[in-house]
Short mmCIF file of C-alpha atoms and ligand atoms in Angstrom, two decimals:
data_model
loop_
_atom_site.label_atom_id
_atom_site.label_comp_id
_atom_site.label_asym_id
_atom_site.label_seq_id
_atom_site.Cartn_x
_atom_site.Cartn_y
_atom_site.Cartn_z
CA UNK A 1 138.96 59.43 -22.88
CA UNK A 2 135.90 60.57 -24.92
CA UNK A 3 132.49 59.92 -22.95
CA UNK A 4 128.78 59.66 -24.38
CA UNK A 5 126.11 58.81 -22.72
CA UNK A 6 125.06 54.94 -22.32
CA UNK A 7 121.33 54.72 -21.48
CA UNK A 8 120.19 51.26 -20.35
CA UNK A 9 116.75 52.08 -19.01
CA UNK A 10 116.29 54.27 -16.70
CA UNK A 11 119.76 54.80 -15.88
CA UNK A 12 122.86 56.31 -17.55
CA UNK A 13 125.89 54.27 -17.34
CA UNK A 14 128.25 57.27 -17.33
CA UNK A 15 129.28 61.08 -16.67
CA UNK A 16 130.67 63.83 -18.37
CA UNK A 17 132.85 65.91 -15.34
CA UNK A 18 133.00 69.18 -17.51
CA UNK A 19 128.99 68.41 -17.89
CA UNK A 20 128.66 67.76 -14.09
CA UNK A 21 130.12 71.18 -13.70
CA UNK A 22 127.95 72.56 -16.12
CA UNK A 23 125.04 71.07 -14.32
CA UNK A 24 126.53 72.63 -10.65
CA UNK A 25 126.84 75.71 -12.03
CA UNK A 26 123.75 76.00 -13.60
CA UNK A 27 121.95 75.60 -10.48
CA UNK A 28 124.65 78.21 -8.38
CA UNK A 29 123.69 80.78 -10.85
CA UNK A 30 119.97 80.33 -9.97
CA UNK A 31 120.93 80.48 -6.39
CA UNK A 32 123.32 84.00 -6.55
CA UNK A 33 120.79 85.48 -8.89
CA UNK A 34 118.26 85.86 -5.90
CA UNK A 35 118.91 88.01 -2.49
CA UNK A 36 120.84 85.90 0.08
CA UNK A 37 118.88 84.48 2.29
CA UNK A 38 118.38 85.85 5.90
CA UNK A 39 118.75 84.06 9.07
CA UNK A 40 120.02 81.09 7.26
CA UNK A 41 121.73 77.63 9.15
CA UNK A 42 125.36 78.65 8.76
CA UNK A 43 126.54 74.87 9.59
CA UNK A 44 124.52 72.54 7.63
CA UNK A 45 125.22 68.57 6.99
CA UNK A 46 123.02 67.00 4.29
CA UNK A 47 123.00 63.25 3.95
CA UNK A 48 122.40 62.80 0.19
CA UNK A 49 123.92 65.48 -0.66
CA UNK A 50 125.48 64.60 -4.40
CA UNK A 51 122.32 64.82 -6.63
CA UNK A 52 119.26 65.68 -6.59
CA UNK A 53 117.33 67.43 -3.91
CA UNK A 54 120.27 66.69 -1.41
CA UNK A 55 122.73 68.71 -3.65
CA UNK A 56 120.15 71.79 -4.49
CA UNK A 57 119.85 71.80 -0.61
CA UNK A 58 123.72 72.06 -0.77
CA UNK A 59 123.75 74.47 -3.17
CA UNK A 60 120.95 76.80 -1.66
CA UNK A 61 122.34 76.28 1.99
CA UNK A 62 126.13 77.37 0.63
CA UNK A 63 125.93 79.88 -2.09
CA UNK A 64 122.64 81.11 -0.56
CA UNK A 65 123.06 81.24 2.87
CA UNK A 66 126.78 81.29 3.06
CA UNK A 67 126.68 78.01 5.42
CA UNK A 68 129.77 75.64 6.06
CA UNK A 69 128.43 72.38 4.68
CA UNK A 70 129.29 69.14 5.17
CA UNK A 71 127.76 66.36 2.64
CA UNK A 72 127.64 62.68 2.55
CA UNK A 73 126.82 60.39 -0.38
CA UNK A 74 127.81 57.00 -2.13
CA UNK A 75 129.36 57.45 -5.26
CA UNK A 76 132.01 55.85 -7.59
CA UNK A 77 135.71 57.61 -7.62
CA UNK A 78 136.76 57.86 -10.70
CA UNK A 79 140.60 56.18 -12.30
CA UNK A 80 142.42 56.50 -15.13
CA UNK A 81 140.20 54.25 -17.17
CA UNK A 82 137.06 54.24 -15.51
CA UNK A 83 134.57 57.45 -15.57
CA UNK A 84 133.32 58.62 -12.03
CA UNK A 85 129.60 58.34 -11.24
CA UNK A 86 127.36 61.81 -11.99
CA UNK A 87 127.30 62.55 -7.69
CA UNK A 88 131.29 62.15 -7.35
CA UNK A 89 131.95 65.06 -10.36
CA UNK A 90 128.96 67.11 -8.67
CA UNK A 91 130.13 67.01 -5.57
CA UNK A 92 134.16 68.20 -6.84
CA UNK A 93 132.48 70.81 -8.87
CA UNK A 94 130.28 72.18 -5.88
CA UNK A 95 133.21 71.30 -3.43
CA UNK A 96 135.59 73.61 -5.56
CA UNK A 97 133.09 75.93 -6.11
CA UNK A 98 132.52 76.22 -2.47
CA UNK A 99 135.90 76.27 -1.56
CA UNK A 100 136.89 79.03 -4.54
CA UNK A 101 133.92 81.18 -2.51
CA UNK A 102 135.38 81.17 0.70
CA UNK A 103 133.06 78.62 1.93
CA UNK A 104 133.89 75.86 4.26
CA UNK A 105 132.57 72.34 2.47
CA UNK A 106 133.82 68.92 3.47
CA UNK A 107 132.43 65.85 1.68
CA UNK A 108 132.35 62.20 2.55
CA UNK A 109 131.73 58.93 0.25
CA UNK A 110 130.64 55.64 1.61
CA UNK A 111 127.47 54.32 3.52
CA UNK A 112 125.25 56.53 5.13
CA UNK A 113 124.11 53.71 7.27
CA UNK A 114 126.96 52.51 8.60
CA UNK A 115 128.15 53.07 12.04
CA UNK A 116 131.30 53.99 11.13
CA UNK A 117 130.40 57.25 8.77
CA UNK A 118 128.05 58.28 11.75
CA UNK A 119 131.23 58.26 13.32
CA UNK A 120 133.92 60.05 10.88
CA UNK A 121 131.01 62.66 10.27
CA UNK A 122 130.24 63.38 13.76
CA UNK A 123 134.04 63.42 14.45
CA UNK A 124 135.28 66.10 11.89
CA UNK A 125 132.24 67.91 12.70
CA UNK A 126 132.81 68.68 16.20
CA UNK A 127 136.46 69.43 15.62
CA UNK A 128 135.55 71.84 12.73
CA UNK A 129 132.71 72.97 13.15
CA UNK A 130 131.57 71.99 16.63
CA UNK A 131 128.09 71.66 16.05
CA UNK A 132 125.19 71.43 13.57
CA UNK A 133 122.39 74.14 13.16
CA UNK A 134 120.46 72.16 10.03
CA UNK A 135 120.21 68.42 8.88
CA UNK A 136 118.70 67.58 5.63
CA UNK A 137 118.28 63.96 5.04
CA UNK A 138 117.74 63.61 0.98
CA UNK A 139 118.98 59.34 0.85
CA UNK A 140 117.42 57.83 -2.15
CA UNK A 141 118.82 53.88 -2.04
CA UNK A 142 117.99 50.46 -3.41
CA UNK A 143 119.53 48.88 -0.26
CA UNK A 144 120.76 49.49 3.38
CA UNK A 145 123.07 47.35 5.25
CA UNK A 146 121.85 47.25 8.65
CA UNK A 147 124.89 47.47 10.49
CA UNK A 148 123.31 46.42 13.82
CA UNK A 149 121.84 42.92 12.43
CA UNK A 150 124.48 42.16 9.85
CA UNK A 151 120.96 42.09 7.20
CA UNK A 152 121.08 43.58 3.90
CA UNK A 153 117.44 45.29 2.95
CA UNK A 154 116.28 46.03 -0.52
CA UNK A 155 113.77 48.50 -1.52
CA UNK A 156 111.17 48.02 -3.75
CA UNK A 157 108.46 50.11 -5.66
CA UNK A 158 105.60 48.34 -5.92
CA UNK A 159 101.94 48.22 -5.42
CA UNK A 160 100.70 46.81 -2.35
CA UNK A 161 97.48 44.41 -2.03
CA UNK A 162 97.26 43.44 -5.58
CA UNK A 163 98.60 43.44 -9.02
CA UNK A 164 98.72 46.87 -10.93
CA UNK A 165 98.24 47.76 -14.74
CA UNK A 166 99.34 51.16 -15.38
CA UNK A 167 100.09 53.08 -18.67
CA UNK A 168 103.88 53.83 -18.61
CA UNK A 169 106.35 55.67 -21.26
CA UNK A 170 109.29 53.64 -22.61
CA UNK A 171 111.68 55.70 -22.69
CA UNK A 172 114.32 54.01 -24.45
CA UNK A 173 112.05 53.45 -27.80
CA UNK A 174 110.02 56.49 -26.55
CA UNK A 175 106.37 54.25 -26.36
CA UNK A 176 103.73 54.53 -24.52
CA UNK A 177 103.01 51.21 -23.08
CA UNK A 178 101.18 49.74 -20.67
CA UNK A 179 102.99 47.69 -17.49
CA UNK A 180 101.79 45.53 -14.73
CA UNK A 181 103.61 45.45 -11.80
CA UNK A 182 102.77 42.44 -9.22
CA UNK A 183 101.75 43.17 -5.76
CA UNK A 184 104.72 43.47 -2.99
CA UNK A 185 104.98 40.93 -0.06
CA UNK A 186 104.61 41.79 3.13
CA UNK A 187 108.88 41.16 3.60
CA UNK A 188 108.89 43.57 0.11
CA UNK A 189 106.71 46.03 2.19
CA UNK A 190 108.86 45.77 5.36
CA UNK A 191 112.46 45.95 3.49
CA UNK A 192 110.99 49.05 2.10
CA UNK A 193 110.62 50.90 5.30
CA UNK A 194 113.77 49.92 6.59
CA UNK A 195 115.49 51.42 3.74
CA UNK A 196 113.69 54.61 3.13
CA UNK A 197 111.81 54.74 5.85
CA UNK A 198 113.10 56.80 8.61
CA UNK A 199 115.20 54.51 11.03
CA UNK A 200 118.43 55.41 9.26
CA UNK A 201 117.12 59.37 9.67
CA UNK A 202 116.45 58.91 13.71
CA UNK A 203 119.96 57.15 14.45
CA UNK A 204 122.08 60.19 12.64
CA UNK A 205 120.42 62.70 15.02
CA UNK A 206 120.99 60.76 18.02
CA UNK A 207 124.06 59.59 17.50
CA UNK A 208 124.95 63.06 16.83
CA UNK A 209 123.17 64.41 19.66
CA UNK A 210 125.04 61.92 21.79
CA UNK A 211 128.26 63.43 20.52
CA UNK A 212 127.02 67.00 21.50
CA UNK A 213 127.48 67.87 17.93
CA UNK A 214 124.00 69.21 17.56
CA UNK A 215 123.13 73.24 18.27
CA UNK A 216 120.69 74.55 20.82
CA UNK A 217 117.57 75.10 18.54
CA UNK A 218 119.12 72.89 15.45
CA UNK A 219 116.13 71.72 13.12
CA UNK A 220 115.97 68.46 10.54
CA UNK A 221 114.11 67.93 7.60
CA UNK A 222 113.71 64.93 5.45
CA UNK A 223 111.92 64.47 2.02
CA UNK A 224 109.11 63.05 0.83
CA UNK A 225 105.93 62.89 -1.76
CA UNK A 226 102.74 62.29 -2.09
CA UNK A 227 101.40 62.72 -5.77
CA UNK A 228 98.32 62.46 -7.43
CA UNK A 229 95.54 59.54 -7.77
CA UNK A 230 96.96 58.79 -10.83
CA UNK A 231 100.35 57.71 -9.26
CA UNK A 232 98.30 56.79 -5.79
CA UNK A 233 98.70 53.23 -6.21
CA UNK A 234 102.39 52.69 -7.00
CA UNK A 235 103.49 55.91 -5.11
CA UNK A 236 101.56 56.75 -1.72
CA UNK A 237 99.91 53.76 -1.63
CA UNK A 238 102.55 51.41 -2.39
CA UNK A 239 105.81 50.39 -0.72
CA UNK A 240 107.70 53.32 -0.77
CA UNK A 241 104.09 55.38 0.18
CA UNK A 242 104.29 53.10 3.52
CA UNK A 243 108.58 54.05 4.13
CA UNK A 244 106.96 57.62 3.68
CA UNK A 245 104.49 57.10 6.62
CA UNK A 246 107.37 55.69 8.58
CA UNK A 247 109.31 58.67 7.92
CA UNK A 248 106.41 60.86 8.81
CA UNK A 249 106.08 58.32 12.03
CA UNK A 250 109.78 58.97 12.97
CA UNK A 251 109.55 63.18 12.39
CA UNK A 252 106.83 63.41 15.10
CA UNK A 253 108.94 60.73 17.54
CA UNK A 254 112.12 63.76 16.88
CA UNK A 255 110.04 66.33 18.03
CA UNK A 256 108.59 64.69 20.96
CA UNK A 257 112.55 64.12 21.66
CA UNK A 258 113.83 67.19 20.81
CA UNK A 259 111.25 69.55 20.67
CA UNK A 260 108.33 70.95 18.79
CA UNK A 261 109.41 72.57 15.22
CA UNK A 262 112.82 70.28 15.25
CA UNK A 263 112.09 67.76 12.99
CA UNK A 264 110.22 68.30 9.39
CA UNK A 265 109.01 66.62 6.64
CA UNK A 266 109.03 68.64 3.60
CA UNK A 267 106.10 67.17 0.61
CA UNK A 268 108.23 68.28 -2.29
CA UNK A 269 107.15 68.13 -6.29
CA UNK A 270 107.97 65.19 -8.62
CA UNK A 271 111.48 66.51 -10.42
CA UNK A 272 113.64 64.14 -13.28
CA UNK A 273 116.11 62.76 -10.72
CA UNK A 274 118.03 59.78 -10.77
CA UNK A 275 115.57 58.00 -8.19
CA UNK A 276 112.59 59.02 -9.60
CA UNK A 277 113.15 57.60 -13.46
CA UNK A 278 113.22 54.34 -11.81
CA UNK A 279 109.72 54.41 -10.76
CA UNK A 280 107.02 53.02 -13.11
CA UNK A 281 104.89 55.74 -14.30
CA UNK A 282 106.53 58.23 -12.83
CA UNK A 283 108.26 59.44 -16.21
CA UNK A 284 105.36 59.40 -18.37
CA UNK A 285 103.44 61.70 -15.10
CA UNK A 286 106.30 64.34 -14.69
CA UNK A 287 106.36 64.79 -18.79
CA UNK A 288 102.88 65.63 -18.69
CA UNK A 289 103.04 67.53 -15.87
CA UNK A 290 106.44 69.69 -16.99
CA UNK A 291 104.27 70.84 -20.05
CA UNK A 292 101.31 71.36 -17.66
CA UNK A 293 103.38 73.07 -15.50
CA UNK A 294 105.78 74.98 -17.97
CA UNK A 295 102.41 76.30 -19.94
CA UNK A 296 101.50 78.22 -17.12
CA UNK A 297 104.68 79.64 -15.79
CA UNK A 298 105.24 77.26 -13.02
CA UNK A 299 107.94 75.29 -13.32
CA UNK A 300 110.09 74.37 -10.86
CA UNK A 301 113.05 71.72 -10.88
CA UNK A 302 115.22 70.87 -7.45
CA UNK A 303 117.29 74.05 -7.13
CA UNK A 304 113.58 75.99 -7.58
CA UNK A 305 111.95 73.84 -4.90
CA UNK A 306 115.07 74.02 -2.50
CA UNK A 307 115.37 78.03 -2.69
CA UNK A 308 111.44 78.24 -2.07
CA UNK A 309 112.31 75.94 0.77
CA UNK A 310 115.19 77.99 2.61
CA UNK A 311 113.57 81.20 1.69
CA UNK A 312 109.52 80.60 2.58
CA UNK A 313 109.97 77.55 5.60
CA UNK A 314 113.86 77.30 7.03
CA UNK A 315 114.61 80.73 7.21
CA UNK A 316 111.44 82.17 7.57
CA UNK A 317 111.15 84.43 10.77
CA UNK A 318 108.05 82.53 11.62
CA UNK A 319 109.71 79.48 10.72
CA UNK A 320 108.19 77.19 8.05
CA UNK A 321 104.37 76.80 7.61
CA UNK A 322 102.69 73.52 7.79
CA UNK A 323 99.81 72.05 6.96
CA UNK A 324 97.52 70.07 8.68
CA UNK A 325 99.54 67.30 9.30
CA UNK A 326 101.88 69.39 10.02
CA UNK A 327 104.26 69.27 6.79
CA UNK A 328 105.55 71.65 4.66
CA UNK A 329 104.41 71.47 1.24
CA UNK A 330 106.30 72.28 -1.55
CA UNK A 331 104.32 70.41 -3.85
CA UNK A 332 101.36 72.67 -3.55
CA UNK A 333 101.84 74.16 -7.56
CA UNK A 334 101.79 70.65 -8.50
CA UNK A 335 98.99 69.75 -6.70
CA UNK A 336 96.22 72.70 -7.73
CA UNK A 337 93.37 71.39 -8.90
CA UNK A 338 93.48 72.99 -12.49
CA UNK A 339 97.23 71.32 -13.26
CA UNK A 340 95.77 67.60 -11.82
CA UNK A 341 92.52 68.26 -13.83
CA UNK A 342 94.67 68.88 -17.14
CA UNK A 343 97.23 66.14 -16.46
CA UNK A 344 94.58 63.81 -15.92
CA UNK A 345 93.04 64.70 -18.93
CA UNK A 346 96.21 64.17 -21.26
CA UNK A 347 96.93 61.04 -19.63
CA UNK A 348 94.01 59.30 -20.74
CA UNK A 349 94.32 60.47 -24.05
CA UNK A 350 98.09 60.64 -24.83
CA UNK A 351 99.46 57.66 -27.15
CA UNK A 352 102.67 56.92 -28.66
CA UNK A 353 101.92 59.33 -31.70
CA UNK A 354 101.00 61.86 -29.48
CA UNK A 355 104.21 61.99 -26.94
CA UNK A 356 105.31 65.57 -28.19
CA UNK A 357 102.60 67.05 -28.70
CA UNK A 358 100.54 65.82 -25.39
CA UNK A 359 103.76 66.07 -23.24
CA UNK A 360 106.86 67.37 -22.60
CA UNK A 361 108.77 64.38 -22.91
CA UNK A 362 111.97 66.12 -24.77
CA UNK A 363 112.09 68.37 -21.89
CA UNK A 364 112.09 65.14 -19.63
CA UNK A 365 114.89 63.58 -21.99
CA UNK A 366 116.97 67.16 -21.46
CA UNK A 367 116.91 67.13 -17.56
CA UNK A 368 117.39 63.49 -17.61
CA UNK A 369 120.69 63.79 -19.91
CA UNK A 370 121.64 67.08 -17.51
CA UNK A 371 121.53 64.78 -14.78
CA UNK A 372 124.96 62.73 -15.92
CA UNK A 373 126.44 66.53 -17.46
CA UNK A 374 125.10 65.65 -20.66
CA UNK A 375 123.48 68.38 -23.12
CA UNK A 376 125.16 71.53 -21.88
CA UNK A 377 125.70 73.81 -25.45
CA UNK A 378 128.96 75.20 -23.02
CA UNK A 379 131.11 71.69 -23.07
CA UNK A 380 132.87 70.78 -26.00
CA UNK A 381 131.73 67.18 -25.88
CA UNK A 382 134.50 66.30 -28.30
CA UNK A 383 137.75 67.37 -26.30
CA UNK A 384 139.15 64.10 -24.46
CA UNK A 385 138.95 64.07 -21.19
CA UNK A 386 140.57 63.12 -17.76
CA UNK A 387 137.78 60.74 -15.49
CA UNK A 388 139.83 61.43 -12.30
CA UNK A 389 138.57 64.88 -10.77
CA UNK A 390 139.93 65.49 -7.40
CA UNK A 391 137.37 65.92 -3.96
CA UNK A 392 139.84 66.27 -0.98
CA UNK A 393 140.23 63.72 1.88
CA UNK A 394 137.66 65.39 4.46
CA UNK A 395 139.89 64.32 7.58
P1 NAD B 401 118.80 61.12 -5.96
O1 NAD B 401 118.87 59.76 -6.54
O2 NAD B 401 119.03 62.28 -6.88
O3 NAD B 401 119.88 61.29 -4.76
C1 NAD B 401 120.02 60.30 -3.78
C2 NAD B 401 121.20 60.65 -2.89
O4 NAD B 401 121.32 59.61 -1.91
C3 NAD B 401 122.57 60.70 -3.62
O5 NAD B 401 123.34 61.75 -3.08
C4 NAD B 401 123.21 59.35 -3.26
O6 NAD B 401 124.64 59.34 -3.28
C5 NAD B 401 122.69 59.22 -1.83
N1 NAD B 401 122.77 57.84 -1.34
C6 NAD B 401 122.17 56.72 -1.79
N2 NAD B 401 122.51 55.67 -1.02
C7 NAD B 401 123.35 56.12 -0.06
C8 NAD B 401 124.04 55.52 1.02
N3 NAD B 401 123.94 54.23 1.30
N4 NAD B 401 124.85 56.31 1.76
C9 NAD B 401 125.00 57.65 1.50
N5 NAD B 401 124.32 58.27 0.52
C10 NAD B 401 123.52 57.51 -0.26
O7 NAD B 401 117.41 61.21 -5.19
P2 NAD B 401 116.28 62.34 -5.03
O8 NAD B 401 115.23 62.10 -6.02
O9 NAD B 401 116.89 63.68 -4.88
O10 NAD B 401 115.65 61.88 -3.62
C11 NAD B 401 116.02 62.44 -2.39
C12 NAD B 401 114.82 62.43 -1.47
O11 NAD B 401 113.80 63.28 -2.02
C13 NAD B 401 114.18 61.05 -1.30
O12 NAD B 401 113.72 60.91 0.02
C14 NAD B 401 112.99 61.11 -2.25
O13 NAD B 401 111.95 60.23 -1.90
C15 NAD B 401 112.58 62.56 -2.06
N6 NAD B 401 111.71 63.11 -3.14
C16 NAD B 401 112.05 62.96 -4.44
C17 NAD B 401 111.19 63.46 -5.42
C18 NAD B 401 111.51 63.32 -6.89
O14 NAD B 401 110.63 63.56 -7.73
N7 NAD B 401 112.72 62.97 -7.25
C19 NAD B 401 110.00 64.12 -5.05
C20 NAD B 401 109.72 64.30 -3.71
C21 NAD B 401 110.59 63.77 -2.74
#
């Protein structure tokens, strides 16, 4: 089988495994490059764990802190005639990887939100590992069966209140355009919350404190953003801005359960993920901000973030600083007043003519191609390949 990339929108219809790889490995170089981390979780489960910021956390807490990890996503297996999604050849590469290192890694595909992966988790953790010393909860989904009622919920990212017309980038025909995106109900608003708000987040630690799976002195930390004014209204201030509160809601019910300093929320910066190309605006903001960003020095993508994460917050002596809402704020580069000043500025001016030379779209494009192992000069993109690439049976 020979595999390019199929763009429909803001999502890539398939994978290249030897790119996957490529993509892994990239971000495990980054990783051994820099001093191993002190004091790091040695048994860490993260929940989202096959792209993203849930598989730089995997990647920082492994080949950084030489933790057993366990991970748990929802991706597509691959057969004979049908390519894998990008998260199942990331996770065989890092799994490998892992495993090549002397590193314990176990992996497990299927609903977070079920009742019955709480269970298989929880299960192979206490036999293996016995407990946990660090959950990271990185879920980024369009939908959650909620196994207690039976319901299906949907996630939406919209505005909330009323209608919103916002300049956007097609990136398909590579435009800039201008979209309006109608106001959410008040069911949109609610299926939001119960999807990536932090319900889901609260019922893994109990049910695995219930188990006894969790350590004396374990810690959690789930993600979030915030952003700018000029994403206020569909970000923070729209559905997925209200799950966000809920999650923030649900970190300070942890620690009045478990303990001060358990439970964090960690404000991270706006990276090309597969979640975040599907919100409006979002693309046309992180272009602008990468060249922002990259003009000064200061770029950072997930693997960046994550490391600053372990190294400055999780295994800091003093354990990680907060601000006065008490989260930790990796988004703080992102958020100085000269970079919002400048991307404002550019973003009122940019037009379609003016895409590469107001932004760094192409360096968007690149990260957004890396994410499905596309665009690494290493892989010989003409050699056939096979779509099945082996991740063991965790039991
Ligand atoms: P992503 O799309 O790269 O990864 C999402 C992960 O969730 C994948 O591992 C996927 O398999 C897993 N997942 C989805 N549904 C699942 C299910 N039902 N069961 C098990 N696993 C499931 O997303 P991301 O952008 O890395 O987002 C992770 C978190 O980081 C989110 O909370 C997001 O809001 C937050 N965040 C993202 C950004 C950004 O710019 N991307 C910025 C700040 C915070």
């Amino acid at each position: 089988m020979f595999i390019k990339p199929r763009i429909r929108s803001f999502v890539c219809t398939t994978a290249h495994p030897d790119g996957c790889v490529a993509h892994v490995r990239q971000q495990m170089r980054y990783v051994m490059s820099k001093p191993l981390l002190p004091s790091a979780p040695q048994r860490v489960l993260v929940i989202g764990a096959s792209s993203g910021y849930g598989l730089a956390s995997r990647i920082v807490a492994a080949f950084g802190g030489r933790a057993s990890t366990v991970g748990v996503f929802f991706e597509r297996e691959g057969t004979k005639k049908k390519l894998a999604s990008a998260g199942w050849y990331n996770s065989a590469a890092f799994e490998a990887a892992a495993i090549k290192e002397g590193l314990y890694a176990k992996s497990f595909n299927g609903d977070a939100f079920s009742e019955e992966m709480k269970k298989r988790v929880t299960s192979i953790i206490r036999r293996d590992l016995g407990q946990i010393d660090l959950i990271v909860y990185s879920v980024a989904s369009p939908r959650r069966l909620d196994p207690a009622r039976g319901k299906i919920y949907k996630s939406t990212l919209k505005p909330i209140g009323s209608s919103l017309v916002t300049k956007s980038i097609c990136t398909d025909k590579k435009e800039i355009e201008s979209v309006t995106l109608e106001a959410a109900t008040w069911e949109e608003v609610f299926h939001t919350i119960k999807v990536m708000g932090g319900e889901d987040w609260k019922i893994w630690i109990s049910s695995m404190a219930d188990a006894g799976a969790l350590s004396e002195g374990f810690r959690t930390v789930a993600y979030s953003y915030l952003g700018p004014g000029l994403t206020r209204a569909i970000y923070a201030q729209g559905t997925i801005g209200r799950a966000k509160i809920d999650l923030e809601r649900t970190a300070r019910e942890l620690n009045k359960q478990f303990g001060d300093r358990t439970a964090f929320i960690s404000i991270n910066k706006a990276v090309v993920t597969q979640a975040s190309s599907a919100i409006p605006a979002v693309p046309l903001y992180i272009s602008i901000l990468f060249k922002v960003m990259k003009e000064r020095g200061i770029h950072e993508g997930c693997i960046e973030q994550m490391y600053r994460l372990f190294r400055d917050h999780l295994c800091s002596p003093r354990g990680p600083r907060l601000d006065t809402e008490g989260r930790i704020r990796l988004d703080d580069l992102e958020m100085r007043e000269d970079i919002q000043t400048e991307v404002t500025k550019i973003w009122r001016a940019i037009t379609t003519d003016t895409i590469d030379k107001l932004s760094d779209f192409k360096g968007y494009q690149k990260e957004f191609y890396h994410l499905f192992g596309f665009g690494f000069p290493e892989v010989d993109y003409s050699k056939e390949i096979n779509p099945v690439h082996y991740l063991p049976d965790p039991t």
